[in-house]
Short mmCIF file of N, CA and C in Angstrom, two decimals:
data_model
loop_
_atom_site.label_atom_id
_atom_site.label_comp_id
_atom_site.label_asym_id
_atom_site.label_seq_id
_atom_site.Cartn_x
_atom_site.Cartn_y
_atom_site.Cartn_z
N UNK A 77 60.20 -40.51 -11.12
CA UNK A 77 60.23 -39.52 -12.18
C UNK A 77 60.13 -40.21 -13.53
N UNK A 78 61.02 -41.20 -13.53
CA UNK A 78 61.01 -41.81 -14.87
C UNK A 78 59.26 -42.07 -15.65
N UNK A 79 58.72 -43.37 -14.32
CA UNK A 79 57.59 -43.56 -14.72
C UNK A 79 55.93 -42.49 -14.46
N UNK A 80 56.75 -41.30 -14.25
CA UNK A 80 55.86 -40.11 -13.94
C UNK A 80 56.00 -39.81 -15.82
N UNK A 81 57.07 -39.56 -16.29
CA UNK A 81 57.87 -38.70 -17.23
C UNK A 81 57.47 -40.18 -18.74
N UNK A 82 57.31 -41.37 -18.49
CA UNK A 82 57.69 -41.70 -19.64
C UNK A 82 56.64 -43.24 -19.72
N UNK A 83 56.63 -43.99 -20.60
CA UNK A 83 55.94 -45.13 -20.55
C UNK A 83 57.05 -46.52 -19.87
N UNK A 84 58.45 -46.33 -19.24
CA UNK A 84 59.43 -47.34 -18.93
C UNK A 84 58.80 -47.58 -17.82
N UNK A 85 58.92 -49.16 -17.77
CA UNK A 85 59.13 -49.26 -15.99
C UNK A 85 60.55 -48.86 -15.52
N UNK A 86 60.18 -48.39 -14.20
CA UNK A 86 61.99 -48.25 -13.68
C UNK A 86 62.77 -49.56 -13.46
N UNK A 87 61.69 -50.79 -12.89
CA UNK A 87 62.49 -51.61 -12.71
C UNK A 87 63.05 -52.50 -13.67
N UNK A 88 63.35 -52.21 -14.95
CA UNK A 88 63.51 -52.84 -16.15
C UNK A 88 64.71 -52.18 -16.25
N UNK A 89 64.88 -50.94 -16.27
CA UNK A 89 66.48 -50.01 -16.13
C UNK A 89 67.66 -51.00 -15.87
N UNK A 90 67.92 -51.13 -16.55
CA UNK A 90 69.90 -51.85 -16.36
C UNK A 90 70.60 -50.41 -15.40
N UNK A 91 71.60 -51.54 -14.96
CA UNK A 91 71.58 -50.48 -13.57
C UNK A 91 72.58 -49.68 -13.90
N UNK A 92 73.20 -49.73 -15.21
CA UNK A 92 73.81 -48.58 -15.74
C UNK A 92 73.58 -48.10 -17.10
N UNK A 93 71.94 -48.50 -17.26
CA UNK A 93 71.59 -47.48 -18.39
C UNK A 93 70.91 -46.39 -17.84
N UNK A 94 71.02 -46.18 -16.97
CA UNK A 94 70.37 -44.48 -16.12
C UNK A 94 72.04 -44.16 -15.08
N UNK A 95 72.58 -42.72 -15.52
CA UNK A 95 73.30 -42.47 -14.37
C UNK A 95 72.32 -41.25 -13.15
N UNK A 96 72.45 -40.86 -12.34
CA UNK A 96 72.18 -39.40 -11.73
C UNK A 96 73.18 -39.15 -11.04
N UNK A 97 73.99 -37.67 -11.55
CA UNK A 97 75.10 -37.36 -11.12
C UNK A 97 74.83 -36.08 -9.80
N UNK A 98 75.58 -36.39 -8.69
CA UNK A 98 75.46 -35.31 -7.49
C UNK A 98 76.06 -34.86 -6.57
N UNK A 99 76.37 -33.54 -6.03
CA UNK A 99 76.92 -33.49 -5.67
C UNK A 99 76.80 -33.81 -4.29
N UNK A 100 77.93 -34.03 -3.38
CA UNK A 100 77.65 -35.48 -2.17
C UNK A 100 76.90 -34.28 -1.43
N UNK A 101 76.69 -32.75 -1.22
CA UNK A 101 76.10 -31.64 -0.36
C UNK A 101 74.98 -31.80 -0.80
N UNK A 102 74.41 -32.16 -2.10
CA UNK A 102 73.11 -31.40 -2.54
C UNK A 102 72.12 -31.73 -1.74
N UNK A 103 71.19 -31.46 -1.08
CA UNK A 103 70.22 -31.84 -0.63
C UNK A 103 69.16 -32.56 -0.92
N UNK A 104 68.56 -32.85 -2.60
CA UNK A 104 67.84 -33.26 -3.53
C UNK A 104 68.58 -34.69 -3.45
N UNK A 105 69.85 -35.17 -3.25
CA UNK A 105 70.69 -36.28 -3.21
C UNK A 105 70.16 -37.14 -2.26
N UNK A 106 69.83 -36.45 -0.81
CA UNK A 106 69.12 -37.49 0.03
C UNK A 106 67.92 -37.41 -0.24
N UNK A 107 66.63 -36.75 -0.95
CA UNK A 107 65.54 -37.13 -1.10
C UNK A 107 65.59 -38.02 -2.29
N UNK A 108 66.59 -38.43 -3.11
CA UNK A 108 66.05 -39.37 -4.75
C UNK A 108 67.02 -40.24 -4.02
N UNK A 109 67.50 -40.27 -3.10
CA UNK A 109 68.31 -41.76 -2.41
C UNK A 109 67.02 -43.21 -2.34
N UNK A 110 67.37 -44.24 -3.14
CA UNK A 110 67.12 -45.22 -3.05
C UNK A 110 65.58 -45.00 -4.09
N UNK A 111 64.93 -43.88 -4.67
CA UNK A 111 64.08 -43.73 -5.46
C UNK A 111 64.05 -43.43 -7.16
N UNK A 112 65.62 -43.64 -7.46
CA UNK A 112 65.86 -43.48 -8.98
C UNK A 112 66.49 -44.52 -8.87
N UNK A 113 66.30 -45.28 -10.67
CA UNK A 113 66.89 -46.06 -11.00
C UNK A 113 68.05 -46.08 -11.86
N UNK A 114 69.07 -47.46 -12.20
CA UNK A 114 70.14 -46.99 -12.41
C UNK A 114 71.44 -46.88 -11.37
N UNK A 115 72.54 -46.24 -11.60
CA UNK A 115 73.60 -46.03 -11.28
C UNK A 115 73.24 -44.24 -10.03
N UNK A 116 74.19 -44.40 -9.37
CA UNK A 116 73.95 -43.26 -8.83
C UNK A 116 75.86 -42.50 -8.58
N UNK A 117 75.88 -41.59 -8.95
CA UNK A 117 77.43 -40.96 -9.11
C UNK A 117 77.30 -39.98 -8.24
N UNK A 118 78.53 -39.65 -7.48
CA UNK A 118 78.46 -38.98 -6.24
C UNK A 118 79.92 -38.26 -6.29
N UNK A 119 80.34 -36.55 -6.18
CA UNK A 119 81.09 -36.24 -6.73
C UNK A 119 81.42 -35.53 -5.23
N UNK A 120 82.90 -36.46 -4.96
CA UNK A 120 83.27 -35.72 -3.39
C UNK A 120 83.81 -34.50 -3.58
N UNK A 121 83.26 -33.26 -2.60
CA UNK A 121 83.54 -32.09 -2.97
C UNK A 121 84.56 -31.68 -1.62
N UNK A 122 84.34 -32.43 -0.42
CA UNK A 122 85.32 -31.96 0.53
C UNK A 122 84.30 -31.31 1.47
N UNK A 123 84.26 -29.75 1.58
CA UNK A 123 84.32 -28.89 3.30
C UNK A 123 82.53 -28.97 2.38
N UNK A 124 81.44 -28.54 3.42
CA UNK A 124 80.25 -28.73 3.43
C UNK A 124 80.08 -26.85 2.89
N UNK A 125 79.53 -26.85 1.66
CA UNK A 125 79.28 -25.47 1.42
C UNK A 125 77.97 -24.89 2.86
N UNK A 126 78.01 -23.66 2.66
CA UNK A 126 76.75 -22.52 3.50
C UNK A 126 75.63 -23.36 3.56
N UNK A 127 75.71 -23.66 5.15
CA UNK A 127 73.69 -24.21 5.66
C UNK A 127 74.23 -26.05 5.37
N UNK A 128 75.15 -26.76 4.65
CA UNK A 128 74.48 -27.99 4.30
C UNK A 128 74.94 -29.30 5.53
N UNK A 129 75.31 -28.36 6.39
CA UNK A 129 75.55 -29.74 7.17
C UNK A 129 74.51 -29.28 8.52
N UNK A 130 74.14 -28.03 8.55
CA UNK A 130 72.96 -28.00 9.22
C UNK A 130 71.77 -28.34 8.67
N UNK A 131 71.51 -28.46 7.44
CA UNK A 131 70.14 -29.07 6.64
C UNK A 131 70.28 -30.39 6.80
N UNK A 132 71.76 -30.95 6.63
CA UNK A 132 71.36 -32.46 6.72
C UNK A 132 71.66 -32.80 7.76
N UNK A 133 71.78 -32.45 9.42
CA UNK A 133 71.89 -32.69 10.25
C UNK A 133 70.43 -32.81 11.06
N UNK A 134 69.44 -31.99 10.10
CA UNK A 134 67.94 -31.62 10.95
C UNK A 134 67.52 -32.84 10.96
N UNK A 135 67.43 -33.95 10.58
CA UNK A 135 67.25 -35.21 10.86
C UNK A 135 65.71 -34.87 9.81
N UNK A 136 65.26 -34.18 9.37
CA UNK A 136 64.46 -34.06 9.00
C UNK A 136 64.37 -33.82 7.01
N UNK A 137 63.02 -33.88 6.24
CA UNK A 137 63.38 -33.91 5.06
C UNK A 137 63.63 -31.98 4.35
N UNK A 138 64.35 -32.43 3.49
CA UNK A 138 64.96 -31.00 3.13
C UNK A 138 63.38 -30.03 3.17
N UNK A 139 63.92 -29.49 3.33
CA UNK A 139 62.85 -28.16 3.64
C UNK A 139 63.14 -27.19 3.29
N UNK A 140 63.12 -26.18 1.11
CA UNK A 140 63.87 -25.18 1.04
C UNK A 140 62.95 -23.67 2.54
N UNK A 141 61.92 -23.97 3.08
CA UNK A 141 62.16 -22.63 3.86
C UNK A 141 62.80 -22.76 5.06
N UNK A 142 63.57 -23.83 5.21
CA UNK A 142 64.30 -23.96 6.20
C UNK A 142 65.46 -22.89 5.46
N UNK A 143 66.06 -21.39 6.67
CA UNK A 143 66.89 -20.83 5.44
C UNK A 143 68.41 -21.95 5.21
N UNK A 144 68.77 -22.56 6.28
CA UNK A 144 69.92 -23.64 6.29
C UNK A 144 69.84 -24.20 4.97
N UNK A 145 68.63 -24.68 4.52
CA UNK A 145 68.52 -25.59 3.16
C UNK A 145 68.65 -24.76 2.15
N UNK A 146 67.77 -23.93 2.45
CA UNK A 146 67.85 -22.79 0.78
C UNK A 146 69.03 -22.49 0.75
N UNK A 147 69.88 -22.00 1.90
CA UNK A 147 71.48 -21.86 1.48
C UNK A 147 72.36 -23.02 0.76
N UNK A 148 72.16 -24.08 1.32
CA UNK A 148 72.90 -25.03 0.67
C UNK A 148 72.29 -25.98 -0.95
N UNK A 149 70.92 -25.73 -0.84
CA UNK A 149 70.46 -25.90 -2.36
C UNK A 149 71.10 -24.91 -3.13
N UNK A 150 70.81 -23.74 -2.97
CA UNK A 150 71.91 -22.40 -3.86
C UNK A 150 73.44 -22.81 -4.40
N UNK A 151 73.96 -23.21 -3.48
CA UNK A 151 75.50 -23.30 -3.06
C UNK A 151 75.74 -25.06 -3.63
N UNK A 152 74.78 -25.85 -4.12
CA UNK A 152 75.16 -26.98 -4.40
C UNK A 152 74.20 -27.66 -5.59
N UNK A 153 72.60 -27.08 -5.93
CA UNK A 153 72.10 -27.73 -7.18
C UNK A 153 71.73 -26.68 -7.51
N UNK A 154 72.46 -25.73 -8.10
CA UNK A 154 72.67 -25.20 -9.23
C UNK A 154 73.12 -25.57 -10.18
N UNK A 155 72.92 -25.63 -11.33
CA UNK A 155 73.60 -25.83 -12.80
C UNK A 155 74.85 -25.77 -13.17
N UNK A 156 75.14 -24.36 -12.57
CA UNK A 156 76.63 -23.64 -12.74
C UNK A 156 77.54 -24.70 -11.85
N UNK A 157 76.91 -24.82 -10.95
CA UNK A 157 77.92 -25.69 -10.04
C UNK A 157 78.10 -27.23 -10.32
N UNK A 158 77.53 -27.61 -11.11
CA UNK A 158 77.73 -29.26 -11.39
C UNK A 158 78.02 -29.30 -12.57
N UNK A 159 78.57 -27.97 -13.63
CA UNK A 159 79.24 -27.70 -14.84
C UNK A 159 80.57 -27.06 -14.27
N UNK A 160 80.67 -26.77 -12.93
CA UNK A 160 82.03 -26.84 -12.79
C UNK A 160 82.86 -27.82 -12.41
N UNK A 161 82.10 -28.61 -11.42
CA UNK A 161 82.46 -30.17 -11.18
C UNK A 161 83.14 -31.12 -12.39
N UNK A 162 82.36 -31.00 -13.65
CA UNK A 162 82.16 -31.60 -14.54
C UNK A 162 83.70 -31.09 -15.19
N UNK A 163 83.74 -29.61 -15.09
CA UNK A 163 85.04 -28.93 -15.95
C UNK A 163 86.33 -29.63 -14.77
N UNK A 164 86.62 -29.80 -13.44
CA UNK A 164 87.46 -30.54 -12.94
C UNK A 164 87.76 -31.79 -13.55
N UNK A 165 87.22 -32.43 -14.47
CA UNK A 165 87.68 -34.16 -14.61
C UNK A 165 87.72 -34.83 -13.48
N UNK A 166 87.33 -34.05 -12.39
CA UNK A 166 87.85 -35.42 -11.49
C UNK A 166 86.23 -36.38 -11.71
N UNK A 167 86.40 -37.75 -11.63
CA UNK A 167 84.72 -38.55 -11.60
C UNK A 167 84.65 -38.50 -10.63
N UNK A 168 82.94 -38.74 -10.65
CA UNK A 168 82.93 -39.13 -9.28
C UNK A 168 82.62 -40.49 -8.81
N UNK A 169 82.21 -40.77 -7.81
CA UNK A 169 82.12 -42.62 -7.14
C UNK A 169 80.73 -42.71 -7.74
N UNK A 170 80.83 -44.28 -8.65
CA UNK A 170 79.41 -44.50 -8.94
C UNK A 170 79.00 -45.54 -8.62
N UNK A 171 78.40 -46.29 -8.14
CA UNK A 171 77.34 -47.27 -7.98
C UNK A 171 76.37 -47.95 -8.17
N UNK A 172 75.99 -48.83 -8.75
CA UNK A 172 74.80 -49.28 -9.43
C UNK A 172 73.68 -48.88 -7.91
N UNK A 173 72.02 -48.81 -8.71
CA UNK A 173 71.71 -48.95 -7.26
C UNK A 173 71.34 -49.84 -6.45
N UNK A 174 71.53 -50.78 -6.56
CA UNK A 174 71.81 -51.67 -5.48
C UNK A 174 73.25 -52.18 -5.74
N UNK A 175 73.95 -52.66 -5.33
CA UNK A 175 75.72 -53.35 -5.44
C UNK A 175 76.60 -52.28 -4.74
N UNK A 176 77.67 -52.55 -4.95
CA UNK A 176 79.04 -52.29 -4.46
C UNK A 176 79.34 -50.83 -5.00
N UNK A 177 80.04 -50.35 -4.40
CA UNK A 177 80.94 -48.68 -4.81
C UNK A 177 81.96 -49.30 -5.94
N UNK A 178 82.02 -48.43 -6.89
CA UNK A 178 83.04 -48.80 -8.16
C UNK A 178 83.52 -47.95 -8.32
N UNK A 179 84.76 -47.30 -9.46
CA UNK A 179 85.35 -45.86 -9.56
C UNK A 179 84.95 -46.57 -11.12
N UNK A 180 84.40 -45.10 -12.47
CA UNK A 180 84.76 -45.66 -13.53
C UNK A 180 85.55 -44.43 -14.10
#
């Protein structure tokens, strides 16, 4: 996206001058796994909202007409929902992307 979106290389990115924040259900989370640069923040939410542990169980890539996926894209990358995350304070686990799990 970056080098779709801008003149940067990605691999020049300090690995915490890019964060992408997500929630650990979203489905969009396992397709930009290992393809954005930067830090990657991961916000544990607990019980698997509607459809998302059958979307990510299909062994397969998200698929919104799968209805399993469209339920759990709804229910997890929405806007509203990662501005409520955000209103908890709790952080979430971030990681450069490549290295170790850190809390900041």
């Amino acid at each position: 996206v970056l080098r779709n979106r801008t003149a940067k290389d990605p691999g020049g990115v300090a690995p915490w001058g890019v964060a992408a924040l997500y929630n650990e259900w979203d489905p969009l989370r396992y397709e930009a796994k290992g393809e954005l640069p930067g830090a990657s923040c991961i916000w544990s939410t607990g019980r698997a909202p509607p459809g998302c542990r059958e979307c990510d169980l299909s062994g397969k890539k998200m698929d919104l007409q799968i209805p399993a996926c469209r339920t759990c894209f709804m229910e997890t990358h929405v806007y509203a929902h990662y501005f409520r995350l955000v209103e908890t304070r709790q952080r979430p686990m971030c990681a450069p992307a490549a290295g170790p799990d850190i809390l900041f």
